[in-house]
PDB file of N, CA and C in Angstrom:
ATOM      1  N   MET A1266       0.918  -0.969   0.058  1.00 68.00           N
ATOM      2  CA  MET A1266      -0.092   0.090   0.081  1.00 68.00           C
ATOM      3  C   MET A1266       0.528   1.358   0.020  1.00 68.00           C
ATOM      4  N   ALA A1267       0.233   1.851  -1.065  1.00 75.00           N
ATOM      5  CA  ALA A1267       1.336   3.519  -1.069  1.00 75.00           C
ATOM      6  C   ALA A1267       1.599   3.873  -0.106  1.00 75.00           C
ATOM      7  N   GLU A1268       2.427   4.577   0.189  1.00 81.00           N
ATOM      8  CA  GLU A1268       2.467   5.428   2.296  1.00 81.00           C
ATOM      9  C   GLU A1268       2.130   7.246   1.812  1.00 81.00           C
ATOM     10  N   PHE A1269       2.438   7.338   0.774  1.00 83.00           N
ATOM     11  CA  PHE A1269       2.106   9.128  -0.508  1.00 83.00           C
ATOM     12  C   PHE A1269       0.541   9.080  -0.899  1.00 83.00           C
ATOM     13  N   THR A1270       0.022   9.802  -0.857  1.00 86.00           N
ATOM     14  CA  THR A1270      -1.781  10.416  -1.278  1.00 86.00           C
ATOM     15  C   THR A1270      -1.043  10.286  -3.371  1.00 86.00           C
ATOM     16  N   ASN A1271      -0.661  11.209  -3.528  1.00 90.00           N
ATOM     17  CA  ASN A1271       0.493  11.056  -4.596  1.00 90.00           C
ATOM     18  C   ASN A1271       2.010  10.750  -5.107  1.00 90.00           C
ATOM     19  N   HIS A1272       1.869   9.817  -5.626  1.00 92.00           N
ATOM     20  CA  HIS A1272       3.387   9.361  -6.012  1.00 92.00           C
ATOM     21  C   HIS A1272       3.960   8.350  -7.067  1.00 92.00           C
ATOM     22  N   LEU A1273       5.035   8.209  -6.917  1.00 94.00           N
ATOM     23  CA  LEU A1273       5.326   6.880  -7.974  1.00 94.00           C
ATOM     24  C   LEU A1273       6.495   6.187  -7.904  1.00 94.00           C
ATOM     25  N   ILE A1274       5.580   5.013  -7.937  1.00 96.00           N
ATOM     26  CA  ILE A1274       6.602   3.749  -6.215  1.00 96.00           C
ATOM     27  C   ILE A1274       7.114   2.903  -7.968  1.00 96.00           C
ATOM     28  N   LEU A1275       8.814   2.991  -7.745  1.00 96.00           N
ATOM     29  CA  LEU A1275       9.540   1.896  -8.754  1.00 96.00           C
ATOM     30  C   LEU A1275       9.459   0.416  -7.472  1.00 96.00           C
ATOM     31  N   LYS A1276       8.845  -0.954  -8.686  1.00 96.00           N
ATOM     32  CA  LYS A1276       8.912  -2.341  -7.848  1.00 96.00           C
ATOM     33  C   LYS A1276       9.826  -3.275  -8.039  1.00 96.00           C
ATOM     34  N   MET A1277      10.406  -3.682  -7.994  1.00 95.00           N
ATOM     35  CA  MET A1277      11.619  -4.838  -7.965  1.00 95.00           C
ATOM     36  C   MET A1277      11.542  -6.024  -6.527  1.00 95.00           C
ATOM     37  N   ASP A1278      11.947  -6.818  -7.927  1.00 96.00           N
ATOM     38  CA  ASP A1278      12.215  -7.771  -7.122  1.00 96.00           C
ATOM     39  C   ASP A1278      13.281  -8.124  -5.462  1.00 96.00           C
ATOM     40  N   GLU A1279      14.451  -7.553  -6.372  1.00 94.00           N
ATOM     41  CA  GLU A1279      15.692  -7.077  -5.474  1.00 94.00           C
ATOM     42  C   GLU A1279      15.206  -5.876  -4.970  1.00 94.00           C
ATOM     43  N   GLU A1280      16.813  -5.515  -3.792  1.00 96.00           N
ATOM     44  CA  GLU A1280      16.697  -4.511  -3.624  1.00 96.00           C
ATOM     45  C   GLU A1280      18.365  -3.900  -4.328  1.00 96.00           C
ATOM     46  N   LEU A1281      17.330  -2.418  -4.556  1.00 94.00           N
ATOM     47  CA  LEU A1281      18.561  -1.845  -5.014  1.00 94.00           C
ATOM     48  C   LEU A1281      19.680  -1.342  -4.316  1.00 94.00           C
ATOM     49  N   PRO A1282      21.223  -1.284  -4.751  1.00 94.00           N
ATOM     50  CA  PRO A1282      22.145  -0.849  -3.880  1.00 94.00           C
ATOM     51  C   PRO A1282      22.123   0.534  -3.795  1.00 94.00           C
ATOM     52  N   ASP A1283      22.211   1.092  -3.000  1.00 93.00           N
ATOM     53  CA  ASP A1283      22.052   3.046  -2.342  1.00 93.00           C
ATOM     54  C   ASP A1283      22.600   3.920  -3.830  1.00 93.00           C
ATOM     55  N   GLN A1284      23.072   3.321  -4.646  1.00 93.00           N
ATOM     56  CA  GLN A1284      23.262   4.362  -5.465  1.00 93.00           C
ATOM     57  C   GLN A1284      22.083   4.064  -6.777  1.00 93.00           C
ATOM     58  N   LEU A1285      22.088   3.446  -7.069  1.00 93.00           N
ATOM     59  CA  LEU A1285      20.722   3.405  -8.083  1.00 93.00           C
ATOM     60  C   LEU A1285      19.476   3.661  -7.469  1.00 93.00           C
ATOM     61  N   ALA A1286      19.331   3.362  -6.063  1.00 93.00           N
ATOM     62  CA  ALA A1286      18.400   3.647  -5.015  1.00 93.00           C
ATOM     63  C   ALA A1286      17.716   5.425  -6.021  1.00 93.00           C
ATOM     64  N   VAL A1287      19.103   6.160  -5.388  1.00 92.00           N
ATOM     65  CA  VAL A1287      19.250   7.165  -5.206  1.00 92.00           C
ATOM     66  C   VAL A1287      19.776   8.397  -6.457  1.00 92.00           C
ATOM     67  N   ASN A1288      19.423   7.394  -7.829  1.00 94.00           N
ATOM     68  CA  ASN A1288      19.297   7.443  -9.595  1.00 94.00           C
ATOM     69  C   ASN A1288      18.058   7.423 -10.056  1.00 94.00           C
ATOM     70  N   PHE A1289      17.619   6.688  -9.481  1.00 95.00           N
ATOM     71  CA  PHE A1289      15.894   6.562  -9.263  1.00 95.00           C
ATOM     72  C   PHE A1289      15.614   7.892  -9.171  1.00 95.00           C
ATOM     73  N   PHE A1290      15.451   8.574  -7.639  1.00 92.00           N
ATOM     74  CA  PHE A1290      14.741   9.554  -7.528  1.00 92.00           C
ATOM     75  C   PHE A1290      15.304  10.988  -8.283  1.00 92.00           C
ATOM     76  N   ASN A1291      16.838  10.692  -8.681  1.00 93.00           N
ATOM     77  CA  ASN A1291      17.138  11.795  -9.601  1.00 93.00           C
ATOM     78  C   ASN A1291      16.538  11.742 -10.585  1.00 93.00           C
ATOM     79  N   ILE A1292      16.398  10.639 -11.446  1.00 95.00           N
ATOM     80  CA  ILE A1292      15.748  10.454 -12.665  1.00 95.00           C
ATOM     81  C   ILE A1292      14.648  10.808 -12.373  1.00 95.00           C
ATOM     82  N   VAL A1293      13.238  10.473 -11.368  1.00 94.00           N
ATOM     83  CA  VAL A1293      12.185  11.107 -11.341  1.00 94.00           C
ATOM     84  C   VAL A1293      12.347  12.435 -10.938  1.00 94.00           C
ATOM     85  N   GLN A1294      13.172  13.402 -10.883  1.00 91.00           N
ATOM     86  CA  GLN A1294      13.098  14.942 -10.442  1.00 91.00           C
ATOM     87  C   GLN A1294      13.315  15.952 -11.908  1.00 91.00           C
ATOM     88  N   LYS A1295      14.601  14.687 -12.808  1.00 93.00           N
ATOM     89  CA  LYS A1295      15.456  15.460 -14.332  1.00 93.00           C
ATOM     90  C   LYS A1295      14.267  14.932 -14.965  1.00 93.00           C
ATOM     91  N   HIS A1296      13.351  13.647 -15.036  1.00 94.00           N
ATOM     92  CA  HIS A1296      12.723  13.783 -15.936  1.00 94.00           C
ATOM     93  C   HIS A1296      11.002  13.965 -15.827  1.00 94.00           C
ATOM     94  N   GLY A1297      11.254  14.421 -14.813  1.00 91.00           N
ATOM     95  CA  GLY A1297       9.517  14.234 -14.684  1.00 91.00           C
ATOM     96  C   GLY A1297       8.691  16.471 -14.772  1.00 91.00           C
ATOM     97  N   PRO A1298       7.512  16.149 -14.594  1.00 90.00           N
ATOM     98  CA  PRO A1298       7.842  17.602 -14.490  1.00 90.00           C
ATOM     99  C   PRO A1298       8.095  18.625 -13.610  1.00 90.00           C
ATOM    100  N   GLU A1299       8.383  19.737 -14.053  1.00 88.00           N
ATOM    101  CA  GLU A1299       9.143  20.717 -13.259  1.00 88.00           C
ATOM    102  C   GLU A1299       8.779  20.473 -11.570  1.00 88.00           C
ATOM    103  N   ASP A1300       9.215  20.453 -10.303  1.00 84.00           N
ATOM    104  CA  ASP A1300       8.432  21.072  -9.131  1.00 84.00           C
ATOM    105  C   ASP A1300       7.433  19.795  -8.447  1.00 84.00           C
ATOM    106  N   ILE A1301       7.713  18.515  -9.511  1.00 88.00           N
ATOM    107  CA  ILE A1301       6.697  17.363  -9.346  1.00 88.00           C
ATOM    108  C   ILE A1301       7.581  17.267  -8.137  1.00 88.00           C
ATOM    109  N   VAL A1302       8.568  16.960  -6.483  1.00 88.00           N
ATOM    110  CA  VAL A1302       8.983  15.271  -5.901  1.00 88.00           C
ATOM    111  C   VAL A1302       8.492  16.917  -5.027  1.00 88.00           C
ATOM    112  N   GLN A1303       7.883  16.628  -4.238  1.00 82.00           N
ATOM    113  CA  GLN A1303       7.116  17.483  -2.920  1.00 82.00           C
ATOM    114  C   GLN A1303       7.401  16.672  -1.832  1.00 82.00           C
ATOM    115  N   THR A1304       8.482  17.484  -0.930  1.00 71.00           N
ATOM    116  CA  THR A1304       9.006  17.365  -0.126  1.00 71.00           C
ATOM    117  C   THR A1304       8.319  17.571   2.098  1.00 71.00           C
ATOM    118  N   MET A1305       8.590  16.832   2.723  1.00 65.00           N
ATOM    119  CA  MET A1305       7.792  16.916   4.066  1.00 65.00           C
ATOM    120  C   MET A1305       8.861  16.471   4.697  1.00 65.00           C
ATOM    121  N   GLU A1306       8.852  17.356   5.309  1.00 66.00           N
ATOM    122  CA  GLU A1306      10.104  17.005   6.499  1.00 66.00           C
ATOM    123  C   GLU A1306      10.480  16.176   5.670  1.00 66.00           C
ATOM    124  N   ASP A1307      11.095  16.233   5.406  1.00 63.00           N
ATOM    125  CA  ASP A1307      12.341  15.243   4.544  1.00 63.00           C
ATOM    126  C   ASP A1307      12.435  14.464   4.137  1.00 63.00           C
ATOM    127  N   SER A1308      10.781  14.187   4.438  1.00 72.00           N
ATOM    128  CA  SER A1308      10.741  12.603   3.153  1.00 72.00           C
ATOM    129  C   SER A1308       9.876  12.327   2.275  1.00 72.00           C
ATOM    130  N   VAL A1309      10.855  12.116   0.937  1.00 82.00           N
ATOM    131  CA  VAL A1309      11.279  12.290   0.109  1.00 82.00           C
ATOM    132  C   VAL A1309      10.975  10.860  -1.125  1.00 82.00           C
ATOM    133  N   MET A1310      11.326  10.704  -0.532  1.00 91.00           N
ATOM    134  CA  MET A1310      11.180   8.281  -0.840  1.00 91.00           C
ATOM    135  C   MET A1310      11.247   7.665  -0.411  1.00 91.00           C
ATOM    136  N   LEU A1311      10.593   6.722   0.038  1.00 92.00           N
ATOM    137  CA  LEU A1311      10.327   5.594   1.194  1.00 92.00           C
ATOM    138  C   LEU A1311      10.687   4.039   0.059  1.00 92.00           C
ATOM    139  N   HIS A1312      11.350   3.354   1.701  1.00 95.00           N
ATOM    140  CA  HIS A1312      12.005   1.857   0.365  1.00 95.00           C
ATOM    141  C   HIS A1312      11.064   0.891   1.635  1.00 95.00           C
ATOM    142  N   TYR A1313      10.014   0.102   1.188  1.00 95.00           N
ATOM    143  CA  TYR A1313       9.926  -0.585   2.351  1.00 95.00           C
ATOM    144  C   TYR A1313       9.814  -2.647   0.798  1.00 95.00           C
ATOM    145  N   VAL A1314       9.238  -3.158   1.767  1.00 96.00           N
ATOM    146  CA  VAL A1314       9.123  -4.508   0.696  1.00 96.00           C
ATOM    147  C   VAL A1314       7.714  -4.465   1.472  1.00 96.00           C
ATOM    148  N   GLN A1315       6.866  -5.176   0.048  1.00 95.00           N
ATOM    149  CA  GLN A1315       6.068  -5.552   0.600  1.00 95.00           C
ATOM    150  C   GLN A1315       5.109  -6.827  -0.722  1.00 95.00           C
ATOM    151  N   ASP A1316       4.883  -7.938  -0.320  1.00 94.00           N
ATOM    152  CA  ASP A1316       4.216  -9.065  -1.141  1.00 94.00           C
ATOM    153  C   ASP A1316       5.802  -9.860  -1.266  1.00 94.00           C
ATOM    154  N   TYR A1317       6.902  -9.411  -1.267  1.00 96.00           N
ATOM    155  CA  TYR A1317       8.087  -9.202  -1.505  1.00 96.00           C
ATOM    156  C   TYR A1317       8.910  -8.952  -2.517  1.00 96.00           C
ATOM    157  N   THR A1318       8.218  -7.591  -2.058  1.00 97.00           N
ATOM    158  CA  THR A1318       8.915  -6.634  -3.500  1.00 97.00           C
ATOM    159  C   THR A1318       9.352  -5.309  -2.846  1.00 97.00           C
ATOM    160  N   HIS A1319      10.363  -5.214  -3.411  1.00 97.00           N
ATOM    161  CA  HIS A1319      10.579  -3.463  -3.194  1.00 97.00           C
ATOM    162  C   HIS A1319      10.384  -3.089  -3.750  1.00 97.00           C
ATOM    163  N   HIS A1320       9.634  -1.572  -2.667  1.00 97.00           N
ATOM    164  CA  HIS A1320       9.198  -0.199  -3.356  1.00 97.00           C
ATOM    165  C   HIS A1320       9.901   0.722  -2.783  1.00 97.00           C
ATOM    166  N   TYR A1321      10.503   1.451  -3.838  1.00 96.00           N
ATOM    167  CA  TYR A1321      10.849   2.765  -3.745  1.00 96.00           C
ATOM    168  C   TYR A1321       9.817   4.010  -4.657  1.00 96.00           C
ATOM    169  N   GLU A1322       9.399   4.411  -3.143  1.00 95.00           N
ATOM    170  CA  GLU A1322       7.990   5.301  -3.431  1.00 95.00           C
ATOM    171  C   GLU A1322       8.340   6.429  -3.397  1.00 95.00           C
ATOM    172  N   VAL A1323       8.762   7.496  -4.540  1.00 94.00           N
ATOM    173  CA  VAL A1323       8.507   8.804  -4.211  1.00 94.00           C
ATOM    174  C   VAL A1323       7.574  10.116  -3.949  1.00 94.00           C
ATOM    175  N   ASN A1324       7.490  11.374  -3.164  1.00 91.00           N
ATOM    176  CA  ASN A1324       6.642  11.889  -3.593  1.00 91.00           C
ATOM    177  C   ASN A1324       6.134  12.863  -3.475  1.00 91.00           C
ATOM    178  N   LEU A1325       5.091  13.023  -4.144  1.00 91.00           N
ATOM    179  CA  LEU A1325       4.665  13.939  -5.722  1.00 91.00           C
ATOM    180  C   LEU A1325       3.824  14.578  -4.887  1.00 91.00           C
ATOM    181  N   THR A1326       4.482  15.884  -5.840  1.00 90.00           N
ATOM    182  CA  THR A1326       3.550  17.601  -5.685  1.00 90.00           C
ATOM    183  C   THR A1326       1.628  17.170  -6.517  1.00 90.00           C
ATOM    184  N   ARG A1327       1.633  16.033  -6.612  1.00 91.00           N
ATOM    185  CA  ARG A1327       0.369  15.722  -7.605  1.00 91.00           C
ATOM    186  C   ARG A1327       0.030  14.381  -8.866  1.00 91.00           C
ATOM    187  N   SER A1328      -0.611  14.062  -8.811  1.00 90.00           N
ATOM    188  CA  SER A1328      -0.031  12.878  -9.559  1.00 90.00           C
ATOM    189  C   SER A1328       0.280  12.695 -11.129  1.00 90.00           C
ATOM    190  N   ILE A1329       0.772  12.282 -11.696  1.00 89.00           N
ATOM    191  CA  ILE A1329       1.979  11.803 -12.887  1.00 89.00           C
ATOM    192  C   ILE A1329       1.015  11.758 -14.285  1.00 89.00           C
ATOM    193  N   GLN A1330       0.845  12.830 -15.058  1.00 88.00           N
ATOM    194  CA  GLN A1330       0.334  12.366 -16.743  1.00 88.00           C
ATOM    195  C   GLN A1330       0.967  11.103 -17.392  1.00 88.00           C
ATOM    196  N   PRO A1331       0.683  10.209 -17.782  1.00 87.00           N
ATOM    197  CA  PRO A1331       0.875   9.143 -18.546  1.00 87.00           C
ATOM    198  C   PRO A1331       1.951   9.664 -19.643  1.00 87.00           C
ATOM    199  N   ASP A1332       1.876  11.239 -19.915  1.00 89.00           N
ATOM    200  CA  ASP A1332       3.327  11.119 -21.117  1.00 89.00           C
ATOM    201  C   ASP A1332       4.380  11.348 -20.600  1.00 89.00           C
ATOM    202  N   GLU A1333       4.069  12.141 -19.529  1.00 91.00           N
ATOM    203  CA  GLU A1333       5.332  12.192 -17.814  1.00 91.00           C
ATOM    204  C   GLU A1333       5.936  11.224 -17.335  1.00 91.00           C
ATOM    205  N   GLY A1334       4.843  10.008 -17.703  1.00 90.00           N
ATOM    206  CA  GLY A1334       5.361   8.808 -16.732  1.00 90.00           C
ATOM    207  C   GLY A1334       6.346   7.785 -17.503  1.00 90.00           C
ATOM    208  N   ASP A1335       5.915   8.580 -19.004  1.00 93.00           N
ATOM    209  CA  ASP A1335       6.635   7.278 -20.411  1.00 93.00           C
ATOM    210  C   ASP A1335       8.476   8.121 -20.096  1.00 93.00           C
ATOM    211  N   SER A1336       8.322   9.562 -19.967  1.00 93.00           N
ATOM    212  CA  SER A1336       9.462  10.161 -19.671  1.00 93.00           C
ATOM    213  C   SER A1336      10.285   9.654 -18.924  1.00 93.00           C
ATOM    214  N   ILE A1337      10.003   8.993 -17.678  1.00 95.00           N
ATOM    215  CA  ILE A1337      11.038   8.393 -16.514  1.00 95.00           C
ATOM    216  C   ILE A1337      10.649   7.483 -16.847  1.00 95.00           C
ATOM    217  N   ALA A1338       9.699   6.335 -17.345  1.00 94.00           N
ATOM    218  CA  ALA A1338      10.103   4.845 -17.500  1.00 94.00           C
ATOM    219  C   ALA A1338      11.153   5.077 -18.720  1.00 94.00           C
ATOM    220  N   GLU A1339      11.384   5.869 -19.644  1.00 95.00           N
ATOM    221  CA  GLU A1339      12.219   5.680 -20.799  1.00 95.00           C
ATOM    222  C   GLU A1339      13.809   5.781 -20.425  1.00 95.00           C
ATOM    223  N   ALA A1340      13.650   7.100 -19.302  1.00 95.00           N
ATOM    224  CA  ALA A1340      15.513   7.353 -18.779  1.00 95.00           C
ATOM    225  C   ALA A1340      15.450   6.406 -17.653  1.00 95.00           C
ATOM    226  N   LEU A1341      14.356   5.362 -16.905  1.00 94.00           N
ATOM    227  CA  LEU A1341      14.743   4.130 -16.200  1.00 94.00           C
ATOM    228  C   LEU A1341      15.816   3.102 -16.876  1.00 94.00           C
ATOM    229  N   ASP A1342      14.531   2.566 -17.907  1.00 93.00           N
ATOM    230  CA  ASP A1342      15.268   1.207 -18.642  1.00 93.00           C
ATOM    231  C   ASP A1342      16.509   1.725 -19.849  1.00 93.00           C
ATOM    232  N   ASP A1343      16.818   2.831 -19.796  1.00 94.00           N
ATOM    233  CA  ASP A1343      18.662   3.297 -20.251  1.00 94.00           C
ATOM    234  C   ASP A1343      19.597   3.077 -19.125  1.00 94.00           C
ATOM    235  N   ALA A1344      19.012   3.796 -17.468  1.00 92.00           N
ATOM    236  CA  ALA A1344      19.787   3.932 -16.840  1.00 92.00           C
ATOM    237  C   ALA A1344      20.338   2.329 -15.859  1.00 92.00           C
ATOM    238  N   MET A1345      19.098   1.532 -15.940  1.00 89.00           N
ATOM    239  CA  MET A1345      19.393   0.449 -15.057  1.00 89.00           C
ATOM    240  C   MET A1345      18.971  -1.125 -15.961  1.00 89.00           C
ATOM    241  N   ASP A1346      19.599  -1.769 -15.135  1.00 89.00           N
ATOM    242  CA  ASP A1346      20.204  -3.323 -16.003  1.00 89.00           C
ATOM    243  C   ASP A1346      18.867  -4.375 -14.910  1.00 89.00           C
ATOM    244  N   TYR A1347      17.933  -3.693 -14.754  1.00 90.00           N
ATOM    245  CA  TYR A1347      16.954  -4.717 -13.395  1.00 90.00           C
ATOM    246  C   TYR A1347      15.039  -4.421 -15.047  1.00 90.00           C
ATOM    247  N   ASP A1348      14.552  -5.284 -13.932  1.00 92.00           N
ATOM    248  CA  ASP A1348      12.838  -6.017 -14.148  1.00 92.00           C
ATOM    249  C   ASP A1348      12.384  -5.271 -13.108  1.00 92.00           C
ATOM    250  N   PHE A1349      12.056  -3.763 -13.615  1.00 94.00           N
ATOM    251  CA  PHE A1349      10.974  -2.864 -12.686  1.00 94.00           C
ATOM    252  C   PHE A1349       9.751  -3.115 -13.326  1.00 94.00           C
ATOM    253  N   GLU A1350       8.709  -2.408 -12.218  1.00 94.00           N
ATOM    254  CA  GLU A1350       7.184  -1.601 -13.162  1.00 94.00           C
ATOM    255  C   GLU A1350       7.287  -0.682 -11.720  1.00 94.00           C
ATOM    256  N   LEU A1351       6.313   0.364 -12.855  1.00 93.00           N
ATOM    257  CA  LEU A1351       6.202   1.547 -12.331  1.00 93.00           C
ATOM    258  C   LEU A1351       5.082   1.524 -12.017  1.00 93.00           C
ATOM    259  N   GLU A1352       4.104   1.856 -10.541  1.00 93.00           N
ATOM    260  CA  GLU A1352       3.044   2.302 -10.566  1.00 93.00           C
ATOM    261  C   GLU A1352       2.830   4.048  -9.695  1.00 93.00           C
ATOM    262  N   ALA A1353       1.898   4.275 -10.724  1.00 91.00           N
ATOM    263  CA  ALA A1353       1.928   6.436 -10.486  1.00 91.00           C
ATOM    264  C   ALA A1353      -0.122   6.470 -10.109  1.00 91.00           C
ATOM    265  N   SER A1354      -0.156   7.661  -8.933  1.00 88.00           N
ATOM    266  CA  SER A1354      -1.541   7.643  -8.763  1.00 88.00           C
ATOM    267  C   SER A1354      -1.874   8.442  -9.138  1.00 88.00           C
ATOM    268  N   THR A1355      -3.173   8.414 -10.028  1.00 76.00           N
ATOM    269  CA  THR A1355      -4.333   9.081 -10.516  1.00 76.00           C
ATOM    270  C   THR A1355      -5.367   8.916  -9.624  1.00 76.00           C
ATOM    271  N   SER A1356      -5.716  10.146  -8.738  1.00 62.00           N
ATOM    272  CA  SER A1356      -7.154  10.536  -8.251  1.00 62.00           C
ATOM    273  C   SER A1356      -7.578  11.117  -8.457  1.00 62.00           C
ATOM    274  N   ILE A1357      -8.682  12.126  -9.301  1.00 57.00           N
ATOM    275  CA  ILE A1357      -9.528  12.855  -9.267  1.00 57.00           C
ATOM    276  C   ILE A1357      -9.089  14.114  -8.441  1.00 57.00           C
ATOM    277  N   GLU A1358      -9.444  13.343  -7.070  1.00 50.00           N
ATOM    278  CA  GLU A1358      -9.368  14.287  -6.038  1.00 50.00           C
ATOM    279  C   GLU A1358      -8.950  15.029  -5.313  1.00 50.00           C
ATOM    280  N   THR A1359      -7.423  14.280  -5.177  1.00 46.00           N
ATOM    281  CA  THR A1359      -6.321  15.166  -4.992  1.00 46.00           C
ATOM    282  C   THR A1359      -5.800  15.945  -6.502  1.00 46.00           C
ATOM    283  N   ASP A1360      -5.993  15.931  -7.299  1.00 46.00           N
ATOM    284  CA  ASP A1360      -5.844  16.727  -8.275  1.00 46.00           C
ATOM    285  C   ASP A1360      -6.971  17.748  -8.193  1.00 46.00           C
ATOM    286  N   LEU A1361      -7.897  17.704  -7.933  1.00 44.00           N
ATOM    287  CA  LEU A1361      -8.591  19.049  -7.620  1.00 44.00           C
ATOM    288  C   LEU A1361      -8.486  19.599  -6.163  1.00 44.00           C
ATOM    289  N   VAL A1362      -7.715  19.255  -5.575  1.00 48.00           N
ATOM    290  CA  VAL A1362      -8.019  19.928  -4.026  1.00 48.00           C
ATOM    291  C   VAL A1362      -6.347  20.780  -4.584  1.00 48.00           C
ATOM    292  N   ASN A1363      -5.214  19.571  -5.572  1.00 47.00           N
ATOM    293  CA  ASN A1363      -4.141  20.641  -6.027  1.00 47.00           C
ATOM    294  C   ASN A1363      -4.363  21.642  -7.130  1.00 47.00           C
ATOM    295  N   GLY A1364      -5.803  21.744  -8.086  1.00 46.00           N
ATOM    296  CA  GLY A1364      -5.687  23.397  -8.536  1.00 46.00           C
ATOM    297  C   GLY A1364      -5.604  22.317  -9.804  1.00 46.00           C
ATOM    298  N   ILE A1365      -5.632  20.945 -10.382  1.00 47.00           N
ATOM    299  CA  ILE A1365      -5.266  20.437 -12.011  1.00 47.00           C
ATOM    300  C   ILE A1365      -6.409  20.362 -12.315  1.00 47.00           C
ATOM    301  N   LYS A1366      -6.752  20.444 -13.430  1.00 43.00           N
ATOM    302  CA  LYS A1366      -8.669  19.916 -13.657  1.00 43.00           C
ATOM    303  C   LYS A1366      -8.016  19.400 -14.996  1.00 43.00           C
TER     304      LYS A1366
END
């Protein structure tokens, strides 16, 4: 279960080395929309294991659009030699609260 309301989660069967986890975060910042990463009391990314899968969850300011997620997925695919899945929040309610229509 996601910890952040708006999120992008990298799901993998194995734990990433620390530097690759940092690279994931940097790719979201670089290839995602400007100011998409939300900082809340220094909590910008979480790592946890759920159903034997490692989750790397980045806190976002809003739901990410499909084309924005595609850019991030392509950059991740180029940067990592791991199989992964990306999950993004898609909440009309939170988008309306954040002023996105």
